[in-house]
Coordinates of C-alpha atoms and ligand atoms in Angstrom, one line a residue:
X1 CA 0.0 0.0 0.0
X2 CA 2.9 2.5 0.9
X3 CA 4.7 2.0 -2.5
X4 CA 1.4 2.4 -4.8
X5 CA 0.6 5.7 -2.2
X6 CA 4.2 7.1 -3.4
X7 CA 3.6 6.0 -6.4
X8 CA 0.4 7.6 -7.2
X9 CA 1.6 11.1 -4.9
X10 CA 5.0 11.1 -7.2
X11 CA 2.6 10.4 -11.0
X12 CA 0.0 13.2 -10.3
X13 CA 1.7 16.3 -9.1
X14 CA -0.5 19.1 -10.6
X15 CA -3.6 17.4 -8.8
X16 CA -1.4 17.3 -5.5
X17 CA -1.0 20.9 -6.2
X18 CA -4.9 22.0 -7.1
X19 CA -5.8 20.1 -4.3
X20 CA -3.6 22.4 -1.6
X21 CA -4.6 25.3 -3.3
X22 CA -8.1 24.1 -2.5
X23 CA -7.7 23.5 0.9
X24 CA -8.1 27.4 1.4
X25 CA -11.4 28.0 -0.5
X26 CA -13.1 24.8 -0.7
X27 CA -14.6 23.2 2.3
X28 CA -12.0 19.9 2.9
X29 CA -10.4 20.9 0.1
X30 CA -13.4 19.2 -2.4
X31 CA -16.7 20.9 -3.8
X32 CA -18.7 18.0 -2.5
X33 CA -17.7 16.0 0.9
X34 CA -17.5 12.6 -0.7
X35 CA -14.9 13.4 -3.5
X36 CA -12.4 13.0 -0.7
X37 CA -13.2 9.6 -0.3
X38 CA -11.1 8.2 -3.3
X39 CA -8.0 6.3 -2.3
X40 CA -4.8 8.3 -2.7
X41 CA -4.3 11.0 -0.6
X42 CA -6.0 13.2 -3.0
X43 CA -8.4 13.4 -6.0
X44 CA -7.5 12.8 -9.4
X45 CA -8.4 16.3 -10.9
X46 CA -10.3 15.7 -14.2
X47 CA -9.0 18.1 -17.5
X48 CA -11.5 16.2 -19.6
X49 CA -13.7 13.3 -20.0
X50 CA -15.1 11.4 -23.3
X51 CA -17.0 8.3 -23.7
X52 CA -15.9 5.8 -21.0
X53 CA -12.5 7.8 -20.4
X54 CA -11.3 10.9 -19.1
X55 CA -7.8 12.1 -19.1
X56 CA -6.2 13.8 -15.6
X57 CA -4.2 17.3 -15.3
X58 CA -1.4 15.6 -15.0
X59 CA -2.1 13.4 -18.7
X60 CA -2.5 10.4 -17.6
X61 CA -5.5 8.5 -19.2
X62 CA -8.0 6.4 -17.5
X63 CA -10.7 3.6 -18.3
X64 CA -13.6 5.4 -16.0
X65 CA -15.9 2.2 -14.5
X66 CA -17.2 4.6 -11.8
X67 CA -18.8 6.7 -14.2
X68 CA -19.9 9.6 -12.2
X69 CA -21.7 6.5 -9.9
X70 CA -24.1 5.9 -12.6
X71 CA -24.4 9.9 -13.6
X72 CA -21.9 9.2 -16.9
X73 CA -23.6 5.7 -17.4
X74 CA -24.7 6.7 -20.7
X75 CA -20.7 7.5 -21.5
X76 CA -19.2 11.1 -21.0
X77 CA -20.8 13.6 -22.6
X78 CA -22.5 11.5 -25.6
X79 CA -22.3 13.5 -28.7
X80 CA -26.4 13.6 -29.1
X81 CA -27.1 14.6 -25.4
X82 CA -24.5 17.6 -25.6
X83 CA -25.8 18.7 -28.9
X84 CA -29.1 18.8 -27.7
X85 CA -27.9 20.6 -24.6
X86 CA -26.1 23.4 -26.6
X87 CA -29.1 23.9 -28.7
X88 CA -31.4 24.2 -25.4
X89 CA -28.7 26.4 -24.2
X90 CA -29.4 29.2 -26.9
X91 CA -33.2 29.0 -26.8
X92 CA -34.1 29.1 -23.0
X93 CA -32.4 27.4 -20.0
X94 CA -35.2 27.3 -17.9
X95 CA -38.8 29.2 -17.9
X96 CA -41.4 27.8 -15.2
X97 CA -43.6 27.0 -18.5
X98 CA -43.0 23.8 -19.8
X99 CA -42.0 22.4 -23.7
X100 CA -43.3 19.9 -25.9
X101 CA -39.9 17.6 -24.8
X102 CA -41.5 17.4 -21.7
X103 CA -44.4 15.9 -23.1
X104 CA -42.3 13.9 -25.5
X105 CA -40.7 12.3 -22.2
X106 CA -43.4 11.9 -19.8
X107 CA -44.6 9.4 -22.8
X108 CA -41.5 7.6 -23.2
X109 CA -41.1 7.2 -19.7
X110 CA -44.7 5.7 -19.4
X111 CA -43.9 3.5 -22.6
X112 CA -40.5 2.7 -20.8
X113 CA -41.5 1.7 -17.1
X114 CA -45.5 1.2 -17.4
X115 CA -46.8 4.0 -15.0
X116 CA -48.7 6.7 -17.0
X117 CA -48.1 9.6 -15.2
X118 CA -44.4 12.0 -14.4
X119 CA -43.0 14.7 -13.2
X120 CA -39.5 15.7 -12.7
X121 CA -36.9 16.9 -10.3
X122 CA -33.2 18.1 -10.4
X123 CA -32.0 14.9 -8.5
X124 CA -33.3 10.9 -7.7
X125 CA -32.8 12.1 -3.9
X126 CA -35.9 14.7 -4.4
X127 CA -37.4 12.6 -6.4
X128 CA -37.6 10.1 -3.7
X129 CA -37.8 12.5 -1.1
X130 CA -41.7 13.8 -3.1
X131 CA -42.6 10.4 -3.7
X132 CA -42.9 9.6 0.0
X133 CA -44.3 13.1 0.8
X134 CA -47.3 11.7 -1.8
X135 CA -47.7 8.2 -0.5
X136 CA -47.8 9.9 3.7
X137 CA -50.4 12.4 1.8
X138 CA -52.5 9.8 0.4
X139 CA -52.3 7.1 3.2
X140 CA -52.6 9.5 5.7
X141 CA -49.8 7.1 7.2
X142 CA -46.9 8.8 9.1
X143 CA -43.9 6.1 8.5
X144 CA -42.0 4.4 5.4
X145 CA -40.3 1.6 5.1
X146 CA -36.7 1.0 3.8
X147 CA -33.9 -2.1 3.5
X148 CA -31.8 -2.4 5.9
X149 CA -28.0 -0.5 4.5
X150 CA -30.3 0.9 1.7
X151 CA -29.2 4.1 -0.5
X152 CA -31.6 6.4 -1.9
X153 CA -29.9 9.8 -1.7
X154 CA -29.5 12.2 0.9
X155 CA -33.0 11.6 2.5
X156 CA -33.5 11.9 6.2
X157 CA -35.8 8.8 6.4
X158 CA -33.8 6.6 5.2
X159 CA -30.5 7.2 7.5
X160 CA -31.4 4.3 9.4
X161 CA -30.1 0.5 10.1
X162 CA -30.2 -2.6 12.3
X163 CA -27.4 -3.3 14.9
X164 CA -28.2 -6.5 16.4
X165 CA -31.6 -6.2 15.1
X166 CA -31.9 -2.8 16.8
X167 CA -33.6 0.1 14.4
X168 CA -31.1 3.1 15.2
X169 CA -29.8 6.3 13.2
X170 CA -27.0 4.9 10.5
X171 CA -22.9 5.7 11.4
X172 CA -21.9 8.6 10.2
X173 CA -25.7 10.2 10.2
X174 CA -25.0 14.3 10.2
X175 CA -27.2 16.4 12.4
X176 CA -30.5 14.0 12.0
X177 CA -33.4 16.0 12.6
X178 CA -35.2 13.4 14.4
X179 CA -34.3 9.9 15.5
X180 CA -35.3 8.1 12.3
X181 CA -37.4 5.4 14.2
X182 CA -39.7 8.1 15.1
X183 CA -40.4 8.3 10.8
X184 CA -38.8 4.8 9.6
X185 CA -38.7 1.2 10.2
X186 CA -36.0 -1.3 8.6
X187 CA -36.2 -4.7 8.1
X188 CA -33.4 -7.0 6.0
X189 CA -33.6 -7.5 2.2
X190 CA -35.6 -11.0 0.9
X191 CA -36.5 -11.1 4.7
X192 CA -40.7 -11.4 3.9
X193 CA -41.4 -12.6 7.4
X194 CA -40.6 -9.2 8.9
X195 CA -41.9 -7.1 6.1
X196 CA -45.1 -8.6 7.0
X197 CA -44.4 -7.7 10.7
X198 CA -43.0 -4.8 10.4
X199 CA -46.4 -3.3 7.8
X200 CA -48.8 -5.2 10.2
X201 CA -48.5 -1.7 12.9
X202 CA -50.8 -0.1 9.8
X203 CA -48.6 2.9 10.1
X204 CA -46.1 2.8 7.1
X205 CA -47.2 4.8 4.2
X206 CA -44.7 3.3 1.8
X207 CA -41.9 0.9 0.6
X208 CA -38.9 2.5 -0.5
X209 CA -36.2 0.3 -2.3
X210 CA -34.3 -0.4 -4.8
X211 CA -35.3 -3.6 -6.6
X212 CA -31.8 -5.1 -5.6
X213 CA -29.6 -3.3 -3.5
X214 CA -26.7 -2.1 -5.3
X215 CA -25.8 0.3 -2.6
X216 CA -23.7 -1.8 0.3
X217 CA -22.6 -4.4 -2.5
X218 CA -25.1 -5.8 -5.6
X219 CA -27.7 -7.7 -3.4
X220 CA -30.1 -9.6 -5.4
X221 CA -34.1 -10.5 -4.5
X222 CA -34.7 -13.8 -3.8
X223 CA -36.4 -15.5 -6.9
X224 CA -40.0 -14.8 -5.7
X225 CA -39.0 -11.8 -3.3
X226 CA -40.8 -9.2 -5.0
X227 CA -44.2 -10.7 -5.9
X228 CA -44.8 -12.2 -2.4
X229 CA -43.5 -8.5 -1.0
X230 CA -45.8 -6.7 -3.3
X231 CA -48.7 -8.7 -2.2
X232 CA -48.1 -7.9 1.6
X233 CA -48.0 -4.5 0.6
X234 CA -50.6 -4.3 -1.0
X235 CA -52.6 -6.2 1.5
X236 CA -51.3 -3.9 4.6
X237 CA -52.7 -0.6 2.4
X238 CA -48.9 0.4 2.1
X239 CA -47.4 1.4 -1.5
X240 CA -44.7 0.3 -3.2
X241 CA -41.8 2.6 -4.3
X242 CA -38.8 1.5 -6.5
X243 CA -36.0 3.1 -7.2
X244 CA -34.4 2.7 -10.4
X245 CA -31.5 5.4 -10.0
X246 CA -28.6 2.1 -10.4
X247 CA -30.8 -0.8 -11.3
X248 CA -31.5 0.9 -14.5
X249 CA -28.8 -1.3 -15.4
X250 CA -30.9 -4.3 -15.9
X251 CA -32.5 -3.1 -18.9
X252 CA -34.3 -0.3 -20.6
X253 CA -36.8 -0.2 -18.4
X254 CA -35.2 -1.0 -15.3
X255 CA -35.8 -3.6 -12.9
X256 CA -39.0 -3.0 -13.1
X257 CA -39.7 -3.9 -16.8
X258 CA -37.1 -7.0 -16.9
X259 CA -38.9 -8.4 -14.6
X260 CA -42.3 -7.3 -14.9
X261 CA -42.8 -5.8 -11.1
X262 CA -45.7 -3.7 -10.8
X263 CA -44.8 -0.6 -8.5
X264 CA -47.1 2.3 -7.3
X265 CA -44.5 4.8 -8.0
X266 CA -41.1 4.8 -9.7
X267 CA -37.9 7.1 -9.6
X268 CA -35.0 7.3 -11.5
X269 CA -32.6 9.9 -11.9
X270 CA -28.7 10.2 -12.9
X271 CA -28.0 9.0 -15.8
X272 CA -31.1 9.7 -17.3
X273 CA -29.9 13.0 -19.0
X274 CA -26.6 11.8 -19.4
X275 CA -25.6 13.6 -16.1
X276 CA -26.7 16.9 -16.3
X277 CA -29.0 17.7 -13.0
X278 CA -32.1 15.7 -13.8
X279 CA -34.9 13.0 -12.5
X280 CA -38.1 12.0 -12.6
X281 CA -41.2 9.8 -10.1
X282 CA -44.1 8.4 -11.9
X283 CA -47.1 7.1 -10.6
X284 CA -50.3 4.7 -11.5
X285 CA -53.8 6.1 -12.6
X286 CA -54.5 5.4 -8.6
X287 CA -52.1 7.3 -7.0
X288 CA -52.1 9.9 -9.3
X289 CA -56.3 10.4 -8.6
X290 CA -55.7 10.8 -5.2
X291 CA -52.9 13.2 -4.9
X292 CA -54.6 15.1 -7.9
X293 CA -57.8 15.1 -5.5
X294 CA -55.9 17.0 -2.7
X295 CA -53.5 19.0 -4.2
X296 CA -55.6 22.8 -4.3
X297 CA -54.1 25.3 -7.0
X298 CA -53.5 28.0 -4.5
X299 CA -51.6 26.0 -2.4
X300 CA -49.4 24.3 -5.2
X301 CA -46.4 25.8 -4.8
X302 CA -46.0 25.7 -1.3
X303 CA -47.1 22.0 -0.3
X304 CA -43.7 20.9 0.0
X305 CA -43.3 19.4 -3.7
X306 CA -41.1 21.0 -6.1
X307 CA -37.9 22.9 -7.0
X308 CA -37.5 26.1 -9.3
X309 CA -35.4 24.5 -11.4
X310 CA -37.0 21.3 -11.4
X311 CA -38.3 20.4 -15.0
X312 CA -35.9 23.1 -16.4
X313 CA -36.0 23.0 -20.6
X314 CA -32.5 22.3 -20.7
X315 CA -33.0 19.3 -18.5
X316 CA -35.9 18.0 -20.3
X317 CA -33.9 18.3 -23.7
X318 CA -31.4 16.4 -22.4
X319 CA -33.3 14.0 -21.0
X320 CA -34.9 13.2 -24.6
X321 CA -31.9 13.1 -26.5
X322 CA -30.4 10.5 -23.9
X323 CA -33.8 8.3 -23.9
X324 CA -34.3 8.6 -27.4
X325 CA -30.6 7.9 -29.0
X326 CA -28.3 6.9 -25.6
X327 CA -30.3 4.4 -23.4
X328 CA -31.3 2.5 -25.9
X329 CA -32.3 -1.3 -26.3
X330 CA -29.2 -1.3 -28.8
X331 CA -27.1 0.3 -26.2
X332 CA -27.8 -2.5 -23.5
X333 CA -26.9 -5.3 -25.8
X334 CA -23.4 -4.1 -25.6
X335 CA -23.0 -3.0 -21.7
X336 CA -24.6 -6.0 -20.3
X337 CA -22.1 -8.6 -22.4
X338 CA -19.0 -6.3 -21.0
X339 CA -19.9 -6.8 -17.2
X340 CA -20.2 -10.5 -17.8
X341 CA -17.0 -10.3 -19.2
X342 CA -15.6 -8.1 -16.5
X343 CA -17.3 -10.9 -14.0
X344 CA -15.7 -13.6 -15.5
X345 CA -12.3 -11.7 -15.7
X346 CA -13.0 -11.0 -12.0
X347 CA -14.6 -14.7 -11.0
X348 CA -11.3 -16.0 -13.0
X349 CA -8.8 -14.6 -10.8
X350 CA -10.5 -15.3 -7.6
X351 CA -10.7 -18.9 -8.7
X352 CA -7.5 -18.8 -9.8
X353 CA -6.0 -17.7 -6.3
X354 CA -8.4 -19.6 -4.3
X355 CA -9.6 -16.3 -2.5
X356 CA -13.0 -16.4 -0.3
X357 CA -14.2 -13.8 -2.2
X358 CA -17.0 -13.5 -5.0
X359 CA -18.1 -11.5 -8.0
X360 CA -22.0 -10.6 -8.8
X361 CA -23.4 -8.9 -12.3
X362 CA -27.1 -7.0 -12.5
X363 CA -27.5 -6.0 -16.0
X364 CA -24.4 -3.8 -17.0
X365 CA -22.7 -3.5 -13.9
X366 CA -21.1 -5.8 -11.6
X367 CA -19.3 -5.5 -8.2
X368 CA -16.8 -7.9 -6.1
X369 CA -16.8 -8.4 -2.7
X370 CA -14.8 -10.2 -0.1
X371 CA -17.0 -12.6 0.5
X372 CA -17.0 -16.2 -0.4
X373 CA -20.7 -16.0 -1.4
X374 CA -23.7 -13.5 -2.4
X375 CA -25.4 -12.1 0.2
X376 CA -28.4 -12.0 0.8
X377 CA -29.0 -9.1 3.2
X378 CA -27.9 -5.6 3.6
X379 CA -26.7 -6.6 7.4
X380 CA -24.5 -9.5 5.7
X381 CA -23.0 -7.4 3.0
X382 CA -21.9 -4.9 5.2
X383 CA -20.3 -7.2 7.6
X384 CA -18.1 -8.4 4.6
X385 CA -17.0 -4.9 3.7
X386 CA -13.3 -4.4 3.9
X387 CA -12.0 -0.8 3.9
X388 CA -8.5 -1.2 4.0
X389 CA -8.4 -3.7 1.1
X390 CA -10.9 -2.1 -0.9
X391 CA -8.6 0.9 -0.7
X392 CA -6.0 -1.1 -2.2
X393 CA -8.0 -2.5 -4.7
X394 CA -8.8 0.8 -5.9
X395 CA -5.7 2.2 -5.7
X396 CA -3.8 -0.5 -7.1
X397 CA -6.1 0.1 -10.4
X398 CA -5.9 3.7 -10.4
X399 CA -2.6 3.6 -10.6
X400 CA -2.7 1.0 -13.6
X401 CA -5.2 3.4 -15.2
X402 CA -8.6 2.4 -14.1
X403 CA -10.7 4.1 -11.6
X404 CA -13.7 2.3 -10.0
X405 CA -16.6 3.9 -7.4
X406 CA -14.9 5.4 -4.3
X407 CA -18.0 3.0 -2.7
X408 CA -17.3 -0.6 -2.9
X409 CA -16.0 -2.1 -5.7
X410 CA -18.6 -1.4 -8.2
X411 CA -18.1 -1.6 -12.0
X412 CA -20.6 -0.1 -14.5
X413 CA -20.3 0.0 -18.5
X414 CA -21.6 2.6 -20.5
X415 CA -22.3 2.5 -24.2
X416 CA -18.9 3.6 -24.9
X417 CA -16.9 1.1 -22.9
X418 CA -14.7 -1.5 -25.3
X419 CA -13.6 -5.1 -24.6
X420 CA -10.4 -3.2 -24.1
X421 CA -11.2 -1.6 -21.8
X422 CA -12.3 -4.4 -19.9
X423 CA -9.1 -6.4 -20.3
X424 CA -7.3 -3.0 -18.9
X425 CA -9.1 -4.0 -15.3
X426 CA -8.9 -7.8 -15.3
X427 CA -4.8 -7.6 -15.7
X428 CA -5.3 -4.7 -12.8
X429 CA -6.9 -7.2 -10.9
X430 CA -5.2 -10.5 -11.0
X431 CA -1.9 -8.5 -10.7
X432 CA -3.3 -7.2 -7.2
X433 CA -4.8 -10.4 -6.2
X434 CA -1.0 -12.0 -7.0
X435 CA 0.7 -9.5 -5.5
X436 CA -1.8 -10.1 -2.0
X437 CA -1.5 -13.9 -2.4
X438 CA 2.4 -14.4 -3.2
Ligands
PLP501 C1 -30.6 4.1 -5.6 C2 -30.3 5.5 -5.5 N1 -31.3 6.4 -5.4 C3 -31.1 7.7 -5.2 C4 -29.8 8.2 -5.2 C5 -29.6 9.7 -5.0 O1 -29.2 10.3 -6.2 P1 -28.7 11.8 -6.1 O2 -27.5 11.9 -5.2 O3 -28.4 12.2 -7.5 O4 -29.9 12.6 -5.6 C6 -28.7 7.4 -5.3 C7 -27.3 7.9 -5.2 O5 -26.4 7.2 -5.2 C8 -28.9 6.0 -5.4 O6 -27.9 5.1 -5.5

């Protein structure tokens, strides 16, 4: 670890230097907290990204597998999307009125995901954060529930896990405004028995969750997880929620679609105009009847829904272009093959050293874990995080020109990712996992 720290501090001397100067204007040095977390003992500072690479200050070249944690999915600025955006640019950034994209989008979404009604936010953390607001409104219900080490964004309900199977604020929580088990309870993934339990109080408005966690490791639902957890839902009055933000990666239309799940709302947001601020929540012809009914035009811009930019033009272009000509059926025929072959590169290795440790693929992105087997909880992939080693992992990559998510050891492929590209990680990897093992 000490001699790929001094070797990545001695290769990247302009970053070292941007990153001092920074110290003195930008809070920790970073314009947002978590770009610290990289291994190195600084961040790569980007001078300019295209398709699945960017290139540093200091010109060194990378294959990018984090992708903006899904945000660049869709590759960096695809050539489509960023026309589109520079056409929106010069005819109106944003207006409070909306344009026909808008409609254009709200149809493709319903074509997409099977819910017929949208609206939009800047981010999948508002988006979430409105579509509870909506289901407490409707139910008249003052909890939700959430998966135990899930990740929907930066929303206060859902900063809350199990220790010992006791409910309590997650590590690291900052400044909670209240204790989240006054507004949340958490059970464990594919756990159905204490779903049931924990909806049968009558007081949980809604489900919140991805449809496999791909937040504390790739987590998968049990073969008949979600049809037995929509029915207790659905019998306990309580509505179902997914979040599509990352498991987008299954397929065009999500999770949702592969596998033919039938949600009461839906959100997705990052890639979705190919990283420029944007996301959206749809609901059914149910849900959207009884918010409709109780939503009063001279209260509707203070009920506690909404955002000034939200639904900007520029947005909503981008968002077209990227549905219409990125994330396209065509698009996920290529991805999806390249993190099979990253798993296998991966699974290959891990054989190959006799490690305990295991590699998982949803759609086009896979992640390995140190583990000898999938979990199948949040609780049991945390417990098999490693930060130390991950750092190396990532480090050790870096270094060798390949950057993964500063969070686990998550792999995504965007349109523009190669077979090359690929093989660039797996001789990253089994060079790490033979330097570790002798
Ligand atoms: C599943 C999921 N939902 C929502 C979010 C929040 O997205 P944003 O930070 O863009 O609001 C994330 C972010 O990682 C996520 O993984």
């Amino acid at each position: 670890m000490q001699r790929e720290e001094q070797k990545f501090v001695a290769d990247h001397p302009k970053s070292a230097s941007l990153y001092e100067r920074a110290q003195r204007s930008l809070l920790g040095g970073v314009p947002m907290n978590w770009m610290k977390k990289w291994a190195g003992k600084f961040p790569v500072f980007v001078a300019e990204a295209h398709g699945a690479h960017f290139t540093d200050v200091d010109g060194q070249e990378y294959v990018d597998l984090c992708l903006g944690d899904t945000g660049a999915m869709t590759g960096h600025s695809p050539a489509v999307a960023a026309e589109a955006i520079a056409r929106q640019s010069k005819q109106g950034i944003t207006l409070m009125l909306p344009t026909d994209d808008a409609v254009w989008v709200g149809e493709e979404l319903a074509r997409r995901f099977g819910l017929p009604y949208w609206q939009f936010t800047l981010t999948a953390t508002d988006a979430n954060r409105f579509s509870i607001r909506i289901a407490r409104e409707i139910t008249g219900r003052p909890k939700i529930l959430v998966f135990n080490y899930c990740y929907h964004g930066s929303v206060d309900e859902s900063f809350i896990t199990l220790r010992d199977g006791v409910a309590g604020a997650r590590r690291g929580n900052i400044g909670p405004p209240v204790n989240p088990t006054e507004t949340t309870r958490v059970v464990e993934f594919n756990d159905l028995g204490a779903l049931e339990a924990a909806l049968a109080h009558g007081d949980v408005a809604c489900i919140l969750a991805e449809p496999a966690l791909t937040n504390v490791g790739i987590v998968l639902p049990d073969p008949d997880f979600w049809r037995a957890a929509a029915e207790i839902a659905r019998k306990a009055g309580t509505l179902l929620i997914l979040d599509e933000t990352h498991t987008i990666c299954a397929g065009p239309g999500g999770y949702t679609r592969e596998h033919d799940l039938r949600p009461d709302m839906l959100v997705i947001g990052k890639p979705i105009a190919s990283g420029l601020p944007a996301a959206t929540y749809g609901c059914s012809a149910e849900v959207a009847a009884k918010i409709t009914a109780r939503i009063h035009l001279e209260d509707c811009d203070t009920g506690g829904i909404g955002g000034t930019l939200a639904g900007n033009a520029l947005s909503l272009a981008a968002m077209r272009a990227t549905l219409e000509h990125v994330l396209t059926p065509a698009a996920f025929a290529h991805m999806i093959p390249l993190a099979q072959l990253f798993a296998d590169g991966v699974a290959a290795a891990i054989a190959g050293a006799n490690l305990p440790w295991h590699v998982t693929r949803l759609g086009c992105r896979a992640e390995y874990l140190f583990h000898p087997h999938a979990p199948r909880n949040g609780g049991e992939a945390a417990a098999a995080a490693e930060f130390e080693l991950e750092r190396f992992m990532h480090l050790y990559a870096l270094n060798r020109g390949v950057l993964l998510t500063p969070f686990h050891n998550m792999a995504l492929m965007s349109p523009a990712t190669s077979a090359a590209d690929i093989a660039a990680h797996t001789r990253a990897f089994a060079s790490a996992v033979h330097e570790l093992t002798g």
